[in-house]
Each structure stands twice: as structure tokens, then as C-alpha cells.
Short mmCIF file of C-alpha atoms in Angstrom, two decimals:
data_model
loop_
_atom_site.label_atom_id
_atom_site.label_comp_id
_atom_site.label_asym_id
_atom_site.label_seq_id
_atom_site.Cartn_x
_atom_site.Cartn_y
_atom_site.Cartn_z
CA UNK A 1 0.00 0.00 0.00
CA UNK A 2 1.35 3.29 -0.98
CA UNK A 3 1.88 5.37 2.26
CA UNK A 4 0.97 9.21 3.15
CA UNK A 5 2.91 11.75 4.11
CA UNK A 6 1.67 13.50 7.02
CA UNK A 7 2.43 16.43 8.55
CA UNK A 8 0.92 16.89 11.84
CA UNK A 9 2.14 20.48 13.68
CA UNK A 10 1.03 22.58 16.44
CA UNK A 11 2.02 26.15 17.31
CA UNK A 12 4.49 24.98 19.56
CA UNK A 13 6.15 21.94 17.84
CA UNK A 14 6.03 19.40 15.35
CA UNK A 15 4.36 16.38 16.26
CA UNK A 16 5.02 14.61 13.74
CA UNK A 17 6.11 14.00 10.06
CA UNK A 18 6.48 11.05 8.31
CA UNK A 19 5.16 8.48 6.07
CA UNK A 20 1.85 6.53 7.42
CA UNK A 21 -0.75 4.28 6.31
CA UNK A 22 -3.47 6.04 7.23
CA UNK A 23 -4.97 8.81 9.25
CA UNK A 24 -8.41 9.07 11.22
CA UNK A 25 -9.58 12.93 11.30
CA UNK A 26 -12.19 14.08 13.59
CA UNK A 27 -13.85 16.47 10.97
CA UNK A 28 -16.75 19.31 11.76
CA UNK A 29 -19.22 17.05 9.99
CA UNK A 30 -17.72 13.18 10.57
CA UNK A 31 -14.97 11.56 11.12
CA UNK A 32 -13.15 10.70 8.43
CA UNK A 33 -10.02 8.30 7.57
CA UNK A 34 -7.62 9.33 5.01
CA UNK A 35 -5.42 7.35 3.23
CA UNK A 36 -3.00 7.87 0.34
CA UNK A 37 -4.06 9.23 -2.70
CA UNK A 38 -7.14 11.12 -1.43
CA UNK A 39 -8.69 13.75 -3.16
CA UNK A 40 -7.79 17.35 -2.32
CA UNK A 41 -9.44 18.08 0.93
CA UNK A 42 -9.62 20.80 3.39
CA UNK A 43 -12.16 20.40 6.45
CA UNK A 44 -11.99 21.81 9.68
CA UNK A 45 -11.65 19.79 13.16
CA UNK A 46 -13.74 19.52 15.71
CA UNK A 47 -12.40 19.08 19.01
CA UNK A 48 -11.83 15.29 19.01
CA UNK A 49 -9.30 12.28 19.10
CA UNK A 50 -7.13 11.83 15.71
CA UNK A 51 -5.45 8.30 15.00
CA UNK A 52 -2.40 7.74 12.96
CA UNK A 53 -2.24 4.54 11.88
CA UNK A 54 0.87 2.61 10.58
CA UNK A 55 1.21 -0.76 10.04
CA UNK A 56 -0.39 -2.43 13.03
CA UNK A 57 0.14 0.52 15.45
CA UNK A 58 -2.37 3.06 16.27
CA UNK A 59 -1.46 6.53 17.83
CA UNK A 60 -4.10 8.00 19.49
CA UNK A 61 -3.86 12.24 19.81
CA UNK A 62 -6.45 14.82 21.60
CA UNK A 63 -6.97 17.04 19.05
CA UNK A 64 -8.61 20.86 20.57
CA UNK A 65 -9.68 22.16 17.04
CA UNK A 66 -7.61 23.45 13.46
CA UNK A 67 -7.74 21.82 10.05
CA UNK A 68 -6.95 19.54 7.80
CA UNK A 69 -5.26 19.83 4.34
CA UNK A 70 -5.12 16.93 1.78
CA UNK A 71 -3.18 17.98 -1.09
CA UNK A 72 -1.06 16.26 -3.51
CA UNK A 73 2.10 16.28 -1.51
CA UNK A 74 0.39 14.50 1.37
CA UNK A 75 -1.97 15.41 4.60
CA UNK A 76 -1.46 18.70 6.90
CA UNK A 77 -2.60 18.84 10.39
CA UNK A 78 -2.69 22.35 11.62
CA UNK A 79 -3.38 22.18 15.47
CA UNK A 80 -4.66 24.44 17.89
CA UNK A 81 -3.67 22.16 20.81
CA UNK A 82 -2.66 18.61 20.36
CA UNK A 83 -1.65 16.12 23.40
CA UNK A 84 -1.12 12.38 23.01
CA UNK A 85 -4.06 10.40 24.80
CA UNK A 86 -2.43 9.14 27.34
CA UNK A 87 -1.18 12.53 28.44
CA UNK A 88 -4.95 14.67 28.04
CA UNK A 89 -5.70 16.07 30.90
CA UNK A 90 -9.20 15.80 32.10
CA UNK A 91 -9.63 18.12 34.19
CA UNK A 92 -9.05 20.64 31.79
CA UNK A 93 -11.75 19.47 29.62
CA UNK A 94 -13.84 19.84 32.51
CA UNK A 95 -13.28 22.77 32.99
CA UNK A 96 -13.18 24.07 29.11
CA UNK A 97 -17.12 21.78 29.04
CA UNK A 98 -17.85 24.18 31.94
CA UNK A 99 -16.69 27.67 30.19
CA UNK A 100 -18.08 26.56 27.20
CA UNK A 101 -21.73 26.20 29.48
CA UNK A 102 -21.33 29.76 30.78
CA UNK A 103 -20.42 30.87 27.47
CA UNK A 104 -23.46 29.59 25.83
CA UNK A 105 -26.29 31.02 28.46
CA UNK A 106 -23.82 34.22 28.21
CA UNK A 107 -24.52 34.48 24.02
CA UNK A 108 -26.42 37.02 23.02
CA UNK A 109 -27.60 36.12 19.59
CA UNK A 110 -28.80 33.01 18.21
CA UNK A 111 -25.99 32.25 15.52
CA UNK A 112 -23.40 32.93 18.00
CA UNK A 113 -25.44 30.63 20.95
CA UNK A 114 -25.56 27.61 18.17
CA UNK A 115 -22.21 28.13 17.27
CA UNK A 116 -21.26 27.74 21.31
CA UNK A 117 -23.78 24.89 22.12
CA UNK A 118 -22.11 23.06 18.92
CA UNK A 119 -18.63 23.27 20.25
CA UNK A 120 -20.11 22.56 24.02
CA UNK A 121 -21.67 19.52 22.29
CA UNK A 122 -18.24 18.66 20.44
CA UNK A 123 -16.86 18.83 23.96
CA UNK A 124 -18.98 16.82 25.73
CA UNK A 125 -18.73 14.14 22.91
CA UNK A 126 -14.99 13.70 23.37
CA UNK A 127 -15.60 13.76 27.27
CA UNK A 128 -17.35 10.48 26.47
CA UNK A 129 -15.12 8.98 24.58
CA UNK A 130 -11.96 9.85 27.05
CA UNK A 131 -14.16 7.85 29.29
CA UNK A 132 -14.23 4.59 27.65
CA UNK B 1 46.37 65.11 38.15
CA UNK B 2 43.84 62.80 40.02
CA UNK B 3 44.85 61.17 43.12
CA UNK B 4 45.54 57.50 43.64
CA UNK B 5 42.37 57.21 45.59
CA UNK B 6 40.38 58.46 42.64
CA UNK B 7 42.00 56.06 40.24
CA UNK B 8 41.41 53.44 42.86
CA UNK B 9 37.89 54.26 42.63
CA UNK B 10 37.27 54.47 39.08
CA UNK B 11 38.73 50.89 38.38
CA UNK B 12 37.03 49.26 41.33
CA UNK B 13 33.67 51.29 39.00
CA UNK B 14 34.68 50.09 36.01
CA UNK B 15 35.08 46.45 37.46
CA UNK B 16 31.64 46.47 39.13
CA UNK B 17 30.24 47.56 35.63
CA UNK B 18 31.95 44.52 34.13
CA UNK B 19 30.85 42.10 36.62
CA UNK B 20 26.91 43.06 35.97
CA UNK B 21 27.39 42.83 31.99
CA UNK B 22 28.78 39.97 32.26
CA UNK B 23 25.83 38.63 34.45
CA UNK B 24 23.42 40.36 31.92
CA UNK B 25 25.51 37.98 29.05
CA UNK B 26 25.13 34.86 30.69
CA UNK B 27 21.57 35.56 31.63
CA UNK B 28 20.79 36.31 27.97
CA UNK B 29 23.06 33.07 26.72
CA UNK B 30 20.68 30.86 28.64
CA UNK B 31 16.95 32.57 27.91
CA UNK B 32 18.34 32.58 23.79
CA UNK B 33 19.00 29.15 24.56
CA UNK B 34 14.91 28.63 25.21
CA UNK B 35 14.05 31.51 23.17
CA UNK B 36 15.60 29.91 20.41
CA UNK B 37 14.25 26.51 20.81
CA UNK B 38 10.20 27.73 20.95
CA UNK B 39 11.00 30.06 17.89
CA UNK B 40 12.58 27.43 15.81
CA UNK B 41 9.59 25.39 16.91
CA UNK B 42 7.12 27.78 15.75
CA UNK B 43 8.33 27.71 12.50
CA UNK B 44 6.86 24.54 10.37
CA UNK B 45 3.73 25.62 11.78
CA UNK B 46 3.73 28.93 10.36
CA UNK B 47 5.02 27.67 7.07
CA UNK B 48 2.26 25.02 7.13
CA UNK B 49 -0.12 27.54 7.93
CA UNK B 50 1.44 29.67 5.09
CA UNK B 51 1.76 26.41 2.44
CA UNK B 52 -1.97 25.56 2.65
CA UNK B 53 -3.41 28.64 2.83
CA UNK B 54 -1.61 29.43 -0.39
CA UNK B 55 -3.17 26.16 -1.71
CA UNK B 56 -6.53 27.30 -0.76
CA UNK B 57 -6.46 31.35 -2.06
CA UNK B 58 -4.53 29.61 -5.41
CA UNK B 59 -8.30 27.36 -5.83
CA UNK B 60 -10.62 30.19 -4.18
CA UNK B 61 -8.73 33.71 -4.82
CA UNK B 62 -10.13 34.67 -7.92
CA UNK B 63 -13.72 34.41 -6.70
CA UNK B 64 -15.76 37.13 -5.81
CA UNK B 65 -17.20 35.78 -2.57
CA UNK B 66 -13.50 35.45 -0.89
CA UNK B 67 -13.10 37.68 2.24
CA UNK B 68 -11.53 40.74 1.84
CA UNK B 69 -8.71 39.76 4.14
CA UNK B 70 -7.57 37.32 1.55
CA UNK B 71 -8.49 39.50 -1.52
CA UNK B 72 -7.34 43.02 0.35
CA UNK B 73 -9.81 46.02 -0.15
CA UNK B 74 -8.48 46.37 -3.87
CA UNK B 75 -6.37 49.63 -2.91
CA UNK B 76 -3.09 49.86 -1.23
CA UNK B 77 -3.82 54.01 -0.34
CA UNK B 78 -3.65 53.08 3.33
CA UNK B 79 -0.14 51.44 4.66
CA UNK B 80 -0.46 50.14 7.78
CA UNK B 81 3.15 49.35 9.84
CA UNK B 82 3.16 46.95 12.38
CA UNK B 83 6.39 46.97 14.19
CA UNK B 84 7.13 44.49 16.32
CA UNK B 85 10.54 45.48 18.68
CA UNK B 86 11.29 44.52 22.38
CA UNK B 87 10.77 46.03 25.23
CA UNK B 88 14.18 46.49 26.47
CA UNK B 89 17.01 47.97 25.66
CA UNK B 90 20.58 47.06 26.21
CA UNK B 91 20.92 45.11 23.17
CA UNK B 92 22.74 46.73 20.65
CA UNK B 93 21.60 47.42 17.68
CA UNK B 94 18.47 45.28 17.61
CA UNK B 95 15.75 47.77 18.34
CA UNK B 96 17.08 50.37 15.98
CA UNK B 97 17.57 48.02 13.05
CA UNK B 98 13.93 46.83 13.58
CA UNK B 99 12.56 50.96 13.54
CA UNK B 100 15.09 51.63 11.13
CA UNK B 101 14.04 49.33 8.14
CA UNK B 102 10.27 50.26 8.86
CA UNK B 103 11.31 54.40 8.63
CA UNK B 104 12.67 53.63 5.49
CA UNK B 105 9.99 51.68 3.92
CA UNK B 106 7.34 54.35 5.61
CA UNK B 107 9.88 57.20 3.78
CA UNK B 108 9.21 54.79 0.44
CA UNK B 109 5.20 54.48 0.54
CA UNK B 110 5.35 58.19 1.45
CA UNK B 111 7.56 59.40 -1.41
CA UNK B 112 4.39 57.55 -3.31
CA UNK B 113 1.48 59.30 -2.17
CA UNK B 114 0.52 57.00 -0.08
CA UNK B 115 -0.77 57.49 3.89
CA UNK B 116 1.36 55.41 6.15
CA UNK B 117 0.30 54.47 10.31
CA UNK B 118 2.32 52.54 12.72
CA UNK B 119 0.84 49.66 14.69
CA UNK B 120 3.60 49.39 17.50
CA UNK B 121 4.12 46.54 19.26
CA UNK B 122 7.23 46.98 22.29
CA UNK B 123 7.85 50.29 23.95
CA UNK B 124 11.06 50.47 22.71
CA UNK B 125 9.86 51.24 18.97
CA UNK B 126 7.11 53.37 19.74
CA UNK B 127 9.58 55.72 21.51
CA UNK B 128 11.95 55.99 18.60
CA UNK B 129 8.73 56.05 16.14
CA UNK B 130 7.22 58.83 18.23
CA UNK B 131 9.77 61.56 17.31
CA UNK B 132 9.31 61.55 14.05
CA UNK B 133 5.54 60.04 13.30
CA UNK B 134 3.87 60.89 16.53
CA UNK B 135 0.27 61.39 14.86
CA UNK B 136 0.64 58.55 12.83
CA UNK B 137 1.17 55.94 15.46
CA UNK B 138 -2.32 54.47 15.98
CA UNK B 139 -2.12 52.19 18.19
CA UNK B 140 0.73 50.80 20.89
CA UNK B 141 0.46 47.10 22.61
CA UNK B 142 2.90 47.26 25.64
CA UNK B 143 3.96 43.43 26.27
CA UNK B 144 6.26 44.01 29.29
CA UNK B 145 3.61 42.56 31.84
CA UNK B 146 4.29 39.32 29.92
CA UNK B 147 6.62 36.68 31.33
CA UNK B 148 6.46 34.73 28.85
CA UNK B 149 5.34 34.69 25.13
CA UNK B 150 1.59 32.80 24.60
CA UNK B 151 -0.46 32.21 21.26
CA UNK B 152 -3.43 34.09 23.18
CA UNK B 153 -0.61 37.57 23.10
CA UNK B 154 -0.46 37.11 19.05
CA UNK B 155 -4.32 36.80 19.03
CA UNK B 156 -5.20 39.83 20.69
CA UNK B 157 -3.05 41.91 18.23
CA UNK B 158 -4.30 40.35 15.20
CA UNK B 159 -7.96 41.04 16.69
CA UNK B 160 -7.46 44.64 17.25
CA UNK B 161 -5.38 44.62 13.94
CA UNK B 162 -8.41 42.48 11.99
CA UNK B 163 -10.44 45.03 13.84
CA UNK B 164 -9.43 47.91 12.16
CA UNK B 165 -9.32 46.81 9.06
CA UNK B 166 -12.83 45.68 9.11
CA UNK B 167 -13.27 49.59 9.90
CA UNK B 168 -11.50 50.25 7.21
CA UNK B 169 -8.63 52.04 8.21
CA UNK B 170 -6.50 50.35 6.07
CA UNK B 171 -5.80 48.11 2.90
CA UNK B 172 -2.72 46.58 3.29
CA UNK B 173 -0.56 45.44 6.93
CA UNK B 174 3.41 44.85 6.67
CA UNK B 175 4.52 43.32 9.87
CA UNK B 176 8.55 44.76 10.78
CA UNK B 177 10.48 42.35 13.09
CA UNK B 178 13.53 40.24 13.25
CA UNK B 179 14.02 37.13 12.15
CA UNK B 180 16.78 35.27 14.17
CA UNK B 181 19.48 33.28 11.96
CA UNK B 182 21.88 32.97 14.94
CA UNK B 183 23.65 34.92 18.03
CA UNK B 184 25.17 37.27 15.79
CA UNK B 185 23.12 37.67 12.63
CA UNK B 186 19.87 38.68 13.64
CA UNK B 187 17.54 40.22 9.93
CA UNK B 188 15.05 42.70 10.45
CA UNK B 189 12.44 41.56 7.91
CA UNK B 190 9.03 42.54 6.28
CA UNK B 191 6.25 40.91 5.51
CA UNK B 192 3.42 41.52 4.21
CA UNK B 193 0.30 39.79 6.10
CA UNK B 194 -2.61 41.47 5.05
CA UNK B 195 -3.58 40.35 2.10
CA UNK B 196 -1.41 37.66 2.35
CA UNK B 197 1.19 37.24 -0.20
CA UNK B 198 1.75 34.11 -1.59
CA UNK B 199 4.51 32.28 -3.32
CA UNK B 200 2.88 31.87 -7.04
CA UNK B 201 4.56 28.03 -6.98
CA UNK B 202 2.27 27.09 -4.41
CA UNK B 203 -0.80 28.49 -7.44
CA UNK B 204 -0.06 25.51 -9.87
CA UNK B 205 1.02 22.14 -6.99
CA UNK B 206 -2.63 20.96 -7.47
CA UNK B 207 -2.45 20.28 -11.22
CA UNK B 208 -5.70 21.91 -11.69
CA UNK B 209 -7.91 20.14 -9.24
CA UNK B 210 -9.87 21.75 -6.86
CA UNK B 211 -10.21 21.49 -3.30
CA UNK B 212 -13.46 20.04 -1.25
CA UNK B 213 -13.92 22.34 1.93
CA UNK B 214 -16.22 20.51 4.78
CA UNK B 215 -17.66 22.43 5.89
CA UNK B 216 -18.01 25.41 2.77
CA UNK B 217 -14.97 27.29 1.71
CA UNK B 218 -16.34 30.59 3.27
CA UNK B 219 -16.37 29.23 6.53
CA UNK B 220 -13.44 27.94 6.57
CA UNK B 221 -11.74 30.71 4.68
CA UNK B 222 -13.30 33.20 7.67
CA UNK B 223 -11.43 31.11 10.28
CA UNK B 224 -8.38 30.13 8.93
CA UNK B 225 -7.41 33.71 7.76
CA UNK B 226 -7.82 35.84 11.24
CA UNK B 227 -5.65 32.55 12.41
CA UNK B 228 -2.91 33.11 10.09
CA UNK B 229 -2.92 36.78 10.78
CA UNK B 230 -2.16 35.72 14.25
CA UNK B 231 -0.05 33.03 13.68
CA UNK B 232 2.27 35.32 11.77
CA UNK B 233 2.39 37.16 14.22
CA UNK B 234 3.05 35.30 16.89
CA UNK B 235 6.26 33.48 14.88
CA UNK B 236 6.86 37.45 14.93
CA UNK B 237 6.88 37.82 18.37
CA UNK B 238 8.94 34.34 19.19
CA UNK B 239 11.87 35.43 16.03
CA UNK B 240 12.29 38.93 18.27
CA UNK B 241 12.58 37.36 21.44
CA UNK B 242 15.32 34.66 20.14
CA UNK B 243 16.63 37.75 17.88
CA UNK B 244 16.67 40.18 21.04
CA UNK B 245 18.56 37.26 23.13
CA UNK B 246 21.28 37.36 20.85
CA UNK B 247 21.63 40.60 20.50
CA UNK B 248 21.40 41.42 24.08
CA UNK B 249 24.26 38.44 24.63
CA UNK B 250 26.47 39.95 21.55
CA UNK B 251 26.12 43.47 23.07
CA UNK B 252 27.22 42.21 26.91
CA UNK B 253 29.82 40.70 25.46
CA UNK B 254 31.45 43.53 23.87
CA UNK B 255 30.64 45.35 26.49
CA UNK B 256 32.61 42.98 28.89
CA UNK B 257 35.42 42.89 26.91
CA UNK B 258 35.56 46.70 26.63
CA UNK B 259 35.49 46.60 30.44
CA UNK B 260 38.19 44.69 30.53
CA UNK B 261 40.12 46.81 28.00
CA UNK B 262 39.40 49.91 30.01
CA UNK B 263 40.77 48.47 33.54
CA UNK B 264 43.99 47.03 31.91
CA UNK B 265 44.46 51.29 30.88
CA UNK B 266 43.39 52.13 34.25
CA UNK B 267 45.76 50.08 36.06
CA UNK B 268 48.51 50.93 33.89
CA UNK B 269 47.70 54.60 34.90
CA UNK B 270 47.33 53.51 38.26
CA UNK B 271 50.86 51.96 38.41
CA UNK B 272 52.74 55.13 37.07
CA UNK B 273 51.56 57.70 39.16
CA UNK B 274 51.96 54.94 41.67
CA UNK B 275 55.54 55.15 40.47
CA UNK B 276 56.04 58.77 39.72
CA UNK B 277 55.00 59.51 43.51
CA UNK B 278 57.46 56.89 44.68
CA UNK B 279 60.25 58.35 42.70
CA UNK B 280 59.36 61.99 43.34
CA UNK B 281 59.77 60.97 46.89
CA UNK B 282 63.05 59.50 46.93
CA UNK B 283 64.28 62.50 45.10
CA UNK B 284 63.14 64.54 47.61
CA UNK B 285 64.61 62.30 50.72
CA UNK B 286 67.74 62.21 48.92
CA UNK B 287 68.05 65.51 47.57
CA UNK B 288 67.18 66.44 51.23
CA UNK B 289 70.41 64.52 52.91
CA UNK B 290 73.09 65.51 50.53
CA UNK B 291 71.76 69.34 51.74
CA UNK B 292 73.17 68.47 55.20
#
């Protein structure tokens, strides 16, 4: 299988760069696995957990938003905060789920409040899966 | 002639003075050392950020729907500086070179007709800006409460900065700072970050094909710019704190080793009249017994 080139950075470092099989993005509107050779692509991330796969290994990394580029030279990840699984700190999702609360009865117009409940929601959703 | 007290005095002075720069060097040497490490860090994600936006205004940039932050207002009347210097001094030459290389590209746009304000970020800047351009200078972000350098710093610029363009203050923003090749070459630099200016390479990688945005390329197009605006600057910020390390470390250490230049002469003064006295004395003694 051909591999992918991904580039996976963060505003302080470079996670990682390399060749892989494949990727698994948590996208605004799905998760989505890339693999070599995918059309050009660029999606936004929700706050979520993003799995580099290679050979029989999977990587599991707490994504807190950015995007996603596909393009012919490979796949970008452009991270606002990335930690490795094992590392994410709960609490701090706690407490972001509990800003992102305040936030949302703070909104003062509707587009804004949906935006806010969406992320809440996107919060709350990787809460859950943490748990498991 | 001063006394041997007073030359006493002036090289214990001139020692003190080199026993704090030389403190002030090794202090810099070892923040450059971390300074260095989170700038060089900051880099691949900047050029990422730079590569795919590129990518995307290449696929999107002729359309008439992109944002005006990626298209610009369609003038380039209003120039607006952002100069990014530290907030410090004792570091050479890095503050000036910074001011200096945005003067002379203000001097440039002016010579064309064109109206030029400062965005100043760093005290030291703004007071060499103010002399000359004191009405011009719209706006000054003071970053010495700041311990450290965070992502959230580089956001609130590029709000009020996205701010004001909105307002439409002005059509173009050239960011000034200094971009940090190593302890002794440090580059002021310019770049242009709104509208962003892209390498025209990046226009033909795809081959033709266009991009799929999830969710719609407006959206994304609305986030991803104010990001890069902040982004940019925040590698800004992190290249003039490495840059302003080294300079500061360069600067100590000249300024230690003229110290040390200065008490060698000192002491060598020292020692003569030291001498001169002694001798004048024995003349004296002697001169005074062969009288008897």
C-alpha cells in the first residue's frame, strides 16, 4: 500500500512528520479516515481524538480544534492544541465543558449561541469517549 | 592630576560595571537558549499555515465571494506598519535596526502618495517612532507585563489589527520584526500579512484540481485567515525574542570585553603615578640629605 505523508504540527512543535498508512480525522461534519491518494481536501476539526495509523500501530492524539489539508504532496494537520491520549488532561476538559456552558447562556444572539452549544456539544462528545 | 584614591575608585567602577554585563551575558546566553528553541519550533507551523493557505487562495482567490482579508480592499492608499521590537534595551543594535528598516519603507510608501500608520508593538519602537511620526502611530500594545510569550498575546493583536481593518482604516498590513538566523546575525524583515502574499509556486502544486472544503470554503476561509494573521504574528513575536537574546548576549559581550580593555588602561595609569610619587619621593629624601 502506498503510504501518506503527514504532517501533523502545532504552534508549539512538530508532532510529527512522516510516512503513514493512514490517518483518522475528527472532521466538523464526521470523522473521516484518510489514506493515500485522497482527493484534495480541506475540512476543519472539531475538538476530538485523531489516529495515525501505521502498520499495526495506532497513535491515538487529543486534538482541541484546526484543520486539515489533503493535497497532492500528502496530509497537513494544523493544530490548535494537540496532546497524546495518554497525556490529556481531564480536568481541563472539565473545565473548558464548563466555560463553554457559561459561554453559551452568556450568548447574546442566536448564531453565535448555536455556534457555542455546537462546540459545548463537540466537547462533551470527546468527554465520552476519554471515558471509555 | 587625580589622586591615587580616585584612580582606585574608578577601576574598582569600572570592574563592578563589568561584573553586571557579564551577568546580563550569561543571563541572555541561557533565555536565547529557550528563546531559540520555541522560535525554531514555531516555525513549520507557520510555514504550514502559510503552504496551505496558499493552496486554498490559489483554488478560491479569484472568486468574488473570498473575504476581503484574503483578496485586500483592492487599494493599497492606506499602509499600515506593524512593528514588532522589544521592550528592552541594552541590546545593541536590535531595536534600531527593527525601527530603522520600517522608517525607510514608511519614507518609500510616502515618497508615493501614499498614507502610512504605525501599529507598534514593544515600547522600545514606539519611543523611537514617536519623534518623528507621533500622529501617525495608531495604536501601541505594551507586552512588558508578559513573562512569557503565549499564542493568546499574538491573538489579541491580530484582533485589534483584523479590527481595524474591518473599519477600514487600512488596505494593506506589513509586519517589521527580526528574524533570528543565529547569536550574531539577527535580519530585520518585512512581511506583508494582510492580504497575504503568496509564493505563485504554491498556485499551480494541485495540477488543476480543486479542493473540497467541509464544511463550505467561506467558513473555513473566515477562520483560517484571522488565524494566520495571528499566527504570523506570533512566529513574529517568538523570532524577536530569540533575535533580542542574541543581540542582548552579543552586546554584553562587547561590552565585557571593553570593560576589561578599560581596567587594563586604568591600572597601567594607576601603576605610574603609583611610580612617579614613589620616585618623586626618593628624590626629595635624597636631595634632602646631601643638603646636610
Amino acid at each position: 500500500m502506498a503510504a501518506l505523508h503527514f504532517e501533523f504540527v502545532s504552534p508549539e512543535r512538530v508532532l510529527f512528520s512522516g510516512d503513514v498508512d493512514q490517518v483518522d480525522l475528527p472532521g466538523v461534519e464526521g470523522d473521516m479516515g484518510i489514506l493515500a491518494g485522497h482527493a484534495p481536501l480541506v475540512t476543519a476539526l472539531r475538538p476530538g481524538i485523531l489516529t495515525i495509523i501505521n502498520g499495526g500501530s495506532r497513535e491515538a492524539v487529543v486534538v482541541i480544534g484546526g484543520f486539515a489539508e489533503v493535497g497532492p504532496a500528502g496530509l497537513t494537520v494544523l493544530a490548535d492544541k494537540a496532546v497524546a491520549r495518554d497525556d490529556y488532561d481531564t480536568v481541563t476538559l472539565a473545565a473548558d465543558i464548563k466555560d463553554a456552558e457559561e459561554d453559551v447562556t452568556d450568548a447574546t444572539d442566536d448564531a453565535q449561541r448555536d455556534k457555542l452549544a455546537r462546540r459545548l456539544e463537540q466537547l462533551k462528545t470527546l468527554q465520552a469517549a476519554l471515558a471509555q | 592630576m587625580p589622586s591615587l584614591k580616585d584612580l582606585r575608585n574608578r577601576i574598582a567602577a569600572t570592574k563592578a560595571t563589568q561584573k553586571i554585563t557579564k551577568a546580563m551575558q550569561m543571563v541572555a546566553a541561557s533565555k536565547l537558549r529557550r528563546a531559540q528553541a520555541t522560535a525554531e519550533a514555531a516555525r513549520p507551523y507557520a510555514a504550514s499555515m502559510e503552504k496551505v493557505l496558499g493552496n486554498i487562495a490559489a483554488s478560491v482567490g479569484t472568486l468574488e465571494t473570498a473575504p476581503r482579508l484574503l483578496r485586500g480592499s483592492g487599494s493599497d492608499r492606506v499602509q499600515l506598519l506593524l512593528v514588532c521590537t522589544a521592550e528592552r534595551g541594552l541590546c545593541g543594535p536590535f531595536n534600531t535596526a527593527i525601527v530603522r528598516h520600517a522608517r525607510e519603507r514608511a519614507i518609500a510608501l510616502m515618497a508615493e502618495g501614499k498614507e502610512v500608520k504605525f501599529f507598534c508593538v514593544g515600547r522600545k519602537g514606539y519611543d523611537q517612532l514617536r519623534r518623528q511620526y507621533a500622529n501617525q502611530i495608531v495604536e501601541l500594545v505594551d507586552l512588558r507585563a508578559a513573562r512569557t510569550l503565549h499564542f493568546e498575546h499574538a491573538e489579541g493583536i491580530a484582533e485589534k489589527v483584523i479590527a481595524r481593518f474591518e473599519k477600514f482604516e487600512f488596505d494593506a498590513c506589513t509586519l517589521f520584526f527580526s528574524r533570528f538566523r543565529s547569536v550574531i546575525a539577527q535580519i530585520p524583515t518585512a512581511q506583508q500579512v494582510i492580504p497575504p502574499l503568496f509564493d505563485s509556486k504554491a498556485a499551480d502544486a494541485l495540477g488543476g484540481a480543486t479542493y473540497e472544503f467541509e464544511p463550505e470554503a467561506e467558513d473555513i476561509l473566515h477562520e483560517l485567515l484571522p488565524r494566520n494573521v495571528a499566527v504570523q504574528i506570533f512566529r513574529a513575536l517568538l523570532e524577536n525574542a530569540a533575535s533580542f537574546y542574541g543581540a542582548q548576549m552579543s552586546a554584553m559581550d562587547n561590552a565585557t570585553r571593553n570593560a576589561g580593555e578599560m581596567i587594563r588602561k586604568q591600572t597601567l595609569t594607576y601603576n605610574r603615578t603609583r611610580q612617579a610619587m614613589i620616585t618623586k619621593e626618593l628624590i626629595e629624601i635624597i636631595s634632602g640629605a646631601e643638603a646636610l
